Short mmCIF file of C-alpha atoms and ligand atoms in Angstrom, two decimals:
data_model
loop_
_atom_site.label_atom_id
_atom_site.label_comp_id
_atom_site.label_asym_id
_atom_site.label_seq_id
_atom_site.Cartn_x
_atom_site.Cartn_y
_atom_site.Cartn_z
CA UNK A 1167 124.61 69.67 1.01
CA UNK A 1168 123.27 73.43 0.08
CA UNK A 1169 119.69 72.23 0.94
CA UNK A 1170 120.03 71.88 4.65
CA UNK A 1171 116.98 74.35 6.13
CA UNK A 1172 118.46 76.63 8.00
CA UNK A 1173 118.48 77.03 12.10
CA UNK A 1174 119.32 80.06 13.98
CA UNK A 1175 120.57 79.15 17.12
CA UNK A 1176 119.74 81.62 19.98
CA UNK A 1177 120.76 80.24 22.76
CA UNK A 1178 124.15 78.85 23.73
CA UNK A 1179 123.84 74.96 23.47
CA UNK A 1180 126.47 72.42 24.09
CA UNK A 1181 128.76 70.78 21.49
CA UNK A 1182 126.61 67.37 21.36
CA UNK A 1183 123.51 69.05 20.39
CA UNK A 1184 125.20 71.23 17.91
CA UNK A 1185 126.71 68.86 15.94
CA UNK A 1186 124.05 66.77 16.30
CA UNK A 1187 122.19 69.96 14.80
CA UNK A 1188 124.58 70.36 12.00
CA UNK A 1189 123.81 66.77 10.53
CA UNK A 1190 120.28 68.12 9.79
CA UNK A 1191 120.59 71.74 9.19
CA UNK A 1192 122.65 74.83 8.16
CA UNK A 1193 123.58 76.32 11.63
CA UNK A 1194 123.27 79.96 12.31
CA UNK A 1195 125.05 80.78 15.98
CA UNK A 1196 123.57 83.93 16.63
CA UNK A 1197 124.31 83.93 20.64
CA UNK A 1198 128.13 84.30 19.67
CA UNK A 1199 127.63 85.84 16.56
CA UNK A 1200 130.13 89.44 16.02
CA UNK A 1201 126.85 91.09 14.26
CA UNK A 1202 123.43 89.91 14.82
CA UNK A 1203 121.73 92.13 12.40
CA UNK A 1204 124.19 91.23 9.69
CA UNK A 1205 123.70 87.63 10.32
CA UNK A 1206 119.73 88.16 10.20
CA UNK A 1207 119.85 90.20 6.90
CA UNK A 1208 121.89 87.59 5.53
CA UNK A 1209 120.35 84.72 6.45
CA UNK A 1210 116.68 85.68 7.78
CA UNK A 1211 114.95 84.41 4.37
CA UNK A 1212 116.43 80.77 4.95
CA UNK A 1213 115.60 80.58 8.41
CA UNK A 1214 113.17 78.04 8.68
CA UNK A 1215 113.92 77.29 12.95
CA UNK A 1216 114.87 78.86 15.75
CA UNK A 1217 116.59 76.92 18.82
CA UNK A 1218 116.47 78.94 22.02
CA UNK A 1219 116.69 78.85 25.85
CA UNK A 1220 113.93 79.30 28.39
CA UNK A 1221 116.00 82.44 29.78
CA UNK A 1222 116.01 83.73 26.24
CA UNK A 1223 112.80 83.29 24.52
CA UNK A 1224 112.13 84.84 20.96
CA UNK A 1225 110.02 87.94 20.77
CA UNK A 1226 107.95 89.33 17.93
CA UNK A 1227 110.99 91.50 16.47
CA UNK A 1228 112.79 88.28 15.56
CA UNK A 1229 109.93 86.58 13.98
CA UNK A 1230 109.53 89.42 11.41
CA UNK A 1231 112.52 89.11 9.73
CA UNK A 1232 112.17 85.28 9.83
CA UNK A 1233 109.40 84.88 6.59
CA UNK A 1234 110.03 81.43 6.66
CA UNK A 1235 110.00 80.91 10.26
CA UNK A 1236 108.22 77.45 11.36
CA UNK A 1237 109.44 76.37 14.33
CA UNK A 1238 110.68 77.55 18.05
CA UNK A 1239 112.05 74.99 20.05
CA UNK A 1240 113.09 75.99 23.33
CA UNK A 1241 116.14 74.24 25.13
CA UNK A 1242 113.75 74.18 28.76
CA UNK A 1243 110.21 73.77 30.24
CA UNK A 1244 109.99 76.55 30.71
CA UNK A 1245 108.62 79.57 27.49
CA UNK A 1246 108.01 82.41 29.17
CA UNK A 1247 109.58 84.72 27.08
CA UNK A 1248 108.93 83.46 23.73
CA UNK A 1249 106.16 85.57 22.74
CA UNK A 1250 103.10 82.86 22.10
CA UNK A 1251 100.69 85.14 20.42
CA UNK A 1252 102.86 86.35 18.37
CA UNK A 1253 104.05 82.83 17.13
CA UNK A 1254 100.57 81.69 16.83
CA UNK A 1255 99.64 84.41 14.70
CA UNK A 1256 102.24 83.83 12.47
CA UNK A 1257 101.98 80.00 12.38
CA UNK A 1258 104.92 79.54 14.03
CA UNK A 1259 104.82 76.20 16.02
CA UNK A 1260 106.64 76.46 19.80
CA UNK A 1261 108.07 73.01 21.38
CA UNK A 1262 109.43 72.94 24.94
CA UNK A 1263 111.25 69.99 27.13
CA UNK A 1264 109.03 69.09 29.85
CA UNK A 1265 109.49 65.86 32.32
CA UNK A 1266 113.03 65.31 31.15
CA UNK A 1267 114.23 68.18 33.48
CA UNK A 1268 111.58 67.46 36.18
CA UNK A 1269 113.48 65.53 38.91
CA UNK A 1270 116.90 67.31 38.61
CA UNK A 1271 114.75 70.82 38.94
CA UNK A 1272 113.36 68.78 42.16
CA UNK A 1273 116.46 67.56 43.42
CA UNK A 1274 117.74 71.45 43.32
CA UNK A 1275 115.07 72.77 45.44
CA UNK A 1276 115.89 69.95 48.12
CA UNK A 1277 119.43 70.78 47.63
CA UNK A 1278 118.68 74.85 48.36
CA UNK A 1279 116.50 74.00 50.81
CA UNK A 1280 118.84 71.99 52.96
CA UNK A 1281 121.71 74.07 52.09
CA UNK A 1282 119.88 76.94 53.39
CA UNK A 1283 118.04 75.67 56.33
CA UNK A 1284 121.23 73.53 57.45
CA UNK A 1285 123.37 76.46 56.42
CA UNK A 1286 125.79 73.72 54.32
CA UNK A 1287 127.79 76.23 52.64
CA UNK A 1288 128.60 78.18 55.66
CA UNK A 1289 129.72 75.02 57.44
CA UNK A 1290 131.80 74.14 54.74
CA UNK A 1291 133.77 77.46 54.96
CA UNK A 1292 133.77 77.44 58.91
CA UNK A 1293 135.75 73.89 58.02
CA UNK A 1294 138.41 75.08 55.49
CA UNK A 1295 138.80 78.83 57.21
CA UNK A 1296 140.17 77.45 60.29
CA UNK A 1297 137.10 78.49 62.20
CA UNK A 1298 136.38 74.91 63.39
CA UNK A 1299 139.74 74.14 65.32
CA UNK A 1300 140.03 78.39 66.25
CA UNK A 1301 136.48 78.92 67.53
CA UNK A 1302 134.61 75.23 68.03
CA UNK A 1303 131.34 74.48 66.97
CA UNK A 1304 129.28 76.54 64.01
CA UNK A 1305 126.29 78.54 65.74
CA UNK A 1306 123.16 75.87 65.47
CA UNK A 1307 121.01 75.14 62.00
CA UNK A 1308 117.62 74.62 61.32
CA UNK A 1309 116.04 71.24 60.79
CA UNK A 1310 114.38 70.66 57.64
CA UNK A 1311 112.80 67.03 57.98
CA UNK A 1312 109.29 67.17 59.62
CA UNK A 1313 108.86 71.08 58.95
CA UNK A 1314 105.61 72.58 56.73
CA UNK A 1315 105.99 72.88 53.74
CA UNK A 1316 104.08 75.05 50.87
CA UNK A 1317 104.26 74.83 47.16
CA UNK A 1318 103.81 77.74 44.85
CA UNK A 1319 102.93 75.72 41.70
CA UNK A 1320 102.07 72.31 42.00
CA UNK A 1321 103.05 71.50 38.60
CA UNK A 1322 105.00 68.28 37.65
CA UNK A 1323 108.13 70.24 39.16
CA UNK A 1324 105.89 70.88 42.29
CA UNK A 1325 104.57 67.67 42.65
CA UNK A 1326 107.78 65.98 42.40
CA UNK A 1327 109.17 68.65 44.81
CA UNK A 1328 106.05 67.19 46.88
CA UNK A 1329 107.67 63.52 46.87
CA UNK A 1330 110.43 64.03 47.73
CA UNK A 1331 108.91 66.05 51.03
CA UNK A 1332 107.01 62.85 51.67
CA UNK A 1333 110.03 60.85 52.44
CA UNK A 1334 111.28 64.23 54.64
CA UNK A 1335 107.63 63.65 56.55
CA UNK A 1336 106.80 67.01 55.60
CA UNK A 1337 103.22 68.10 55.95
CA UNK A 1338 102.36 69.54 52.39
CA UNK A 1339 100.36 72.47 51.77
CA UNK A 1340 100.47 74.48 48.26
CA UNK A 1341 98.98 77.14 46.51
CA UNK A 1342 96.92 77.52 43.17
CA UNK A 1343 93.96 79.32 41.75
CA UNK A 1344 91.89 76.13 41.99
CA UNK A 1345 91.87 72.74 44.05
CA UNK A 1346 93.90 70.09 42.99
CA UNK A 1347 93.50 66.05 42.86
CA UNK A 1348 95.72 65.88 45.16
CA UNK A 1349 95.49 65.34 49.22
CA UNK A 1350 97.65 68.07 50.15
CA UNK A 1351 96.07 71.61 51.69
CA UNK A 1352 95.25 73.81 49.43
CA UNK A 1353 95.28 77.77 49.51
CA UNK A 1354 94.09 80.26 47.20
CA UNK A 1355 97.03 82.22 46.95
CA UNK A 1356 101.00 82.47 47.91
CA UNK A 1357 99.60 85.07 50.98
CA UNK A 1358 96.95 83.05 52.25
CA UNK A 1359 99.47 80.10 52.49
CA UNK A 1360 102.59 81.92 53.55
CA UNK A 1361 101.69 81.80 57.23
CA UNK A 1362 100.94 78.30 57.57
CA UNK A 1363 103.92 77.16 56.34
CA UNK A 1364 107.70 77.02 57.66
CA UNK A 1365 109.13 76.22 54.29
CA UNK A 1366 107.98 78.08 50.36
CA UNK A 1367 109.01 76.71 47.88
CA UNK A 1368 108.45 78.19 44.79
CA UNK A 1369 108.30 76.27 41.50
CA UNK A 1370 105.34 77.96 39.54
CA UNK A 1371 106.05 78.99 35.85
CA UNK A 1372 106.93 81.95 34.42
CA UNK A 1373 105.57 84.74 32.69
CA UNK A 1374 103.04 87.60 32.52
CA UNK A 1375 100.57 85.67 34.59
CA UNK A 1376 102.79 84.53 37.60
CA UNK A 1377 105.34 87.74 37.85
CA UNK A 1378 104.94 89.04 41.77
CA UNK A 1379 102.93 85.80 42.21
CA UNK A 1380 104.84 85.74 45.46
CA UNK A 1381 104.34 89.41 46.03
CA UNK A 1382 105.52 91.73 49.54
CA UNK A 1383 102.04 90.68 51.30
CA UNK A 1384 102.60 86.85 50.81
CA UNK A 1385 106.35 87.88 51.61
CA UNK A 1386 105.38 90.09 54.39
CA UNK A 1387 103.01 86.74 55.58
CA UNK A 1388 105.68 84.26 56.09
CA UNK A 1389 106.82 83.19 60.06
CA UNK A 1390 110.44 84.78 60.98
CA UNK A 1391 112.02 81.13 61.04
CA UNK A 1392 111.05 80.01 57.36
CA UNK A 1393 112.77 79.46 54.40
CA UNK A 1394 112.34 80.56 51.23
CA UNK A 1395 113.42 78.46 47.93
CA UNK A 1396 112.60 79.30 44.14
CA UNK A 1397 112.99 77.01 41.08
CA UNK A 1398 111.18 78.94 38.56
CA UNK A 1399 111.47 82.70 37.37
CA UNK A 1400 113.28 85.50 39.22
CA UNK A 1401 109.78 87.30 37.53
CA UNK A 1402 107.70 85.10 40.07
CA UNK A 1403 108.96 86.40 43.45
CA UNK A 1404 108.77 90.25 43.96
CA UNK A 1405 112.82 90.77 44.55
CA UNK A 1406 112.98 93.83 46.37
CA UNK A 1407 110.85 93.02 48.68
CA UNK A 1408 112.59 89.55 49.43
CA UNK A 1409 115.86 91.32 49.76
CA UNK A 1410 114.52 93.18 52.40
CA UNK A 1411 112.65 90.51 54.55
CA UNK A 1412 116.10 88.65 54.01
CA UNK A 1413 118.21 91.67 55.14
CA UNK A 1414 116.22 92.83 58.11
CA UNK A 1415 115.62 88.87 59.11
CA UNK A 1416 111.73 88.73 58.60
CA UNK A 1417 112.39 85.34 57.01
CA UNK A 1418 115.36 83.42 57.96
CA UNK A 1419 116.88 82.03 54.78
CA UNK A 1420 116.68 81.64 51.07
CA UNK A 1421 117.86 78.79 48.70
CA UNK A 1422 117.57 80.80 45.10
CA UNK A 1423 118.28 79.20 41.70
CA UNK A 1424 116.99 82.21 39.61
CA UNK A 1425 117.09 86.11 39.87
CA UNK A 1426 115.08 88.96 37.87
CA UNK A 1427 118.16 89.76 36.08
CA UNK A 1428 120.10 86.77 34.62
CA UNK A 1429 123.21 86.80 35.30
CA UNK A 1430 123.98 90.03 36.43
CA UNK A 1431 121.62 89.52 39.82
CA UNK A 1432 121.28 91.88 42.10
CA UNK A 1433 123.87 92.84 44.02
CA UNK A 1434 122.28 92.76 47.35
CA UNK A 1435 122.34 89.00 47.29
CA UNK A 1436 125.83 88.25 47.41
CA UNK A 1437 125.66 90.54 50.45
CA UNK A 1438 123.21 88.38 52.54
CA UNK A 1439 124.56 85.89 54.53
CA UNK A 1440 121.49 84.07 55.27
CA UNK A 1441 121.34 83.17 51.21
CA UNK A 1442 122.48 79.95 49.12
CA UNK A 1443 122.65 81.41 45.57
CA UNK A 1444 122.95 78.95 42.35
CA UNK A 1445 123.32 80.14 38.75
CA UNK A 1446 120.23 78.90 37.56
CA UNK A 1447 121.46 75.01 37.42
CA UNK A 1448 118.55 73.56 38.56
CA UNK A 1449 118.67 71.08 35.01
CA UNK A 1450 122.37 71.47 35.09
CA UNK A 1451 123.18 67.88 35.02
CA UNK A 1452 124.93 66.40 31.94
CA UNK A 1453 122.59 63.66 32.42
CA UNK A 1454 119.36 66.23 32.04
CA UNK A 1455 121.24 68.44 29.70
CA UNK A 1456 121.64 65.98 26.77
CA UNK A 1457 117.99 64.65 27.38
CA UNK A 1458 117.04 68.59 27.07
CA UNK A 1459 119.14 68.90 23.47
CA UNK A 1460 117.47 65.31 22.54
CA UNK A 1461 114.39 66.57 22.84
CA UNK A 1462 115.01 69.51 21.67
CA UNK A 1463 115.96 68.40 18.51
CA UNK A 1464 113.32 65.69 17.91
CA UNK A 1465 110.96 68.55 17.97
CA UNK A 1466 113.14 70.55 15.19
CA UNK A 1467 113.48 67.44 13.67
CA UNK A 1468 109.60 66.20 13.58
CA UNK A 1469 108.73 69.80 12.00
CA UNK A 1470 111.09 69.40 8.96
CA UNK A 1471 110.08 65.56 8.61
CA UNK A 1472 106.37 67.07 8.73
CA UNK A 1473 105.80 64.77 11.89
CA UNK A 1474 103.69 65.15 14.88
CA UNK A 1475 105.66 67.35 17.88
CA UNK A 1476 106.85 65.41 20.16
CA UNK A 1477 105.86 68.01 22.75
CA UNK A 1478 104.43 71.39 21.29
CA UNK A 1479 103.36 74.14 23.74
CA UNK A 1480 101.75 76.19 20.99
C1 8YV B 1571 116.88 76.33 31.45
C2 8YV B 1571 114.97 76.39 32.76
O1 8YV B 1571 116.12 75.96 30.38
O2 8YV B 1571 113.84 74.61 31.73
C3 8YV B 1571 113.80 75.76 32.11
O3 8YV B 1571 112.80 76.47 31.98
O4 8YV B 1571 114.90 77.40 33.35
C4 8YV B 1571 116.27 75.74 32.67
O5 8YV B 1571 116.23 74.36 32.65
C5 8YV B 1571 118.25 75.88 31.26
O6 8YV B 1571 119.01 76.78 31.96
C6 8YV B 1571 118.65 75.84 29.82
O7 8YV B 1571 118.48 77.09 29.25
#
């Protein structure tokens, strides 16, 4: 079939999805593709869809040489760096994958958070090094169940993060720009609840309106012994400034899924010891990961059959 529409594919996605993809439309793999610009100048004008990743977006410059450009469906919840206005202004629908991913992104932050607190990692090499039979016991953790805990974001990731504190008896505070339904402490900002907590966990969304959310003050705010854990962005957290609270031990720990710069992080990190560092796998379950590409592509799909979204953002 010549009459497939055609789908440039800007993110890396697994086999499954792709040929799942091919079934429906003419595939265009631009994340491995030898030359981009070639690729868009010979195939821009039949482009009707774009497939990307949260951690890629799709900015303006693409759209223009897209003319027939309907669709962005983004492989994540989160669409931070697909440009919105500039979609909206050219009619160009945006789809992300919320819920599916919620629990897993959850899961991760417990995971950091007791990884970093209980220092799980460390005791894992003190095991295999030797240290263990050549030295004795590891120096002593921190307990996690029981401890405060604040949420930057209290979003469906944050509220399931919440949940899951419940069962860890964790007295739940969180922080937003207005009260929630919810009967958990509420503070206007990341600063004003930084010193009431013992654990942050950070699971607000991206983008231009969150980036240094958790700036140096609210940084600068939290207790010596807490712990520091972040879901979202790399954008939300101001890095610098939690490198140095983490080097000079003004917070104890840090659980991080996600960096400013993706994948090349800072290098600082991989220097601290009192750090668990993940490469952004909070969804990074095959289980999550094909109900991402499903929904993914019943979005694509729902445009071309001129069906409602299954879950439009814009
Ligand atoms: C990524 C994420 O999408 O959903 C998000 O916003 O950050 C992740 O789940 C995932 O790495 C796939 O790109």
């Amino acid at each position: 079939m010549t009459d497939k529409p055609g789908l440039l594919v800007v993110g890396p996605l697994p086999d499954w999805d792709l040929d799942a993809l091919a079934q429906r439309f003419t595939i265009h793999r631009y994340f491995d593709a030898p030359d981009r610009a070639a690729m868009l100048a010979a195939h821009g004008p039949t482009i009707r869809a774009i497939s990307t990743r949260g951690e890629i977006g799709a900015d303006a410059a693409l759209m223009d040489v897209l003319p027939k450009l309907e669709i962005i469906s983004v492989y994540g919840v989160g669409y931070d760096l697909v440009d919105i206005p500039a979609a909206r202004a050219r009619g160009v629908r945006v789809t992300n994958t919320p819920d599916v991913l919620t629990e897993d992104v959850a899961d991760m932050a417990f995971g950091l958070l007791l990884a970093a607190a209980r220092r799980i990692p460390a005791g894992d090499a003190w095991v295999r090094d030797g240290s263990w039979a050549a030295k004795g016991a590891m120096p002593l953790a921190t307990r996690v169940w029981g401890k405060r805990l604040g949420i930057v974001g209290l979003g469906r990731i944050g509220l399931a993060i919440a949940r899951r504190a419940e069962a860890f008896r964790m007295p739940i505070a969180y922080s937003a720009r207005a009260r929630k339904d919810v009967p958990y402490d509420w503070h206007p900002t990341p600063a004003a609840l930084a010193p009431h907590v013992d654990v942050l966990v950070v699971s607000a969304a991206g983008g231009a309106t969150t980036r240094n959310l958790v700036d140096r003050a609210a940084i600068a705010a939290l207790r010596p012994h807490a712990v520091l854990v972040n879901v979202s962005r790399g954008s939300v957290i101001e890095e610098a400034a939690l490198i140095e609270a983490l080097r000079e031990r003004r917070i104890a720990a840090a659980g991080l899924d996600v960096f400013l710069d993706e994948p090349t992080i800072d290098p600082a990190f991989a220097t601290l010891p009192n750090t668990v560092l993940q490469p952004h796998a909070a969804s990074a379950t095959l289980e999550t990961r094909q109900a991402i590409g499903r929904l993914m592509r019943e979005n694509l799909e729902a445009q071309m059959d001129g069906r409602p979204l299954p879950s439009p953002v814009a």
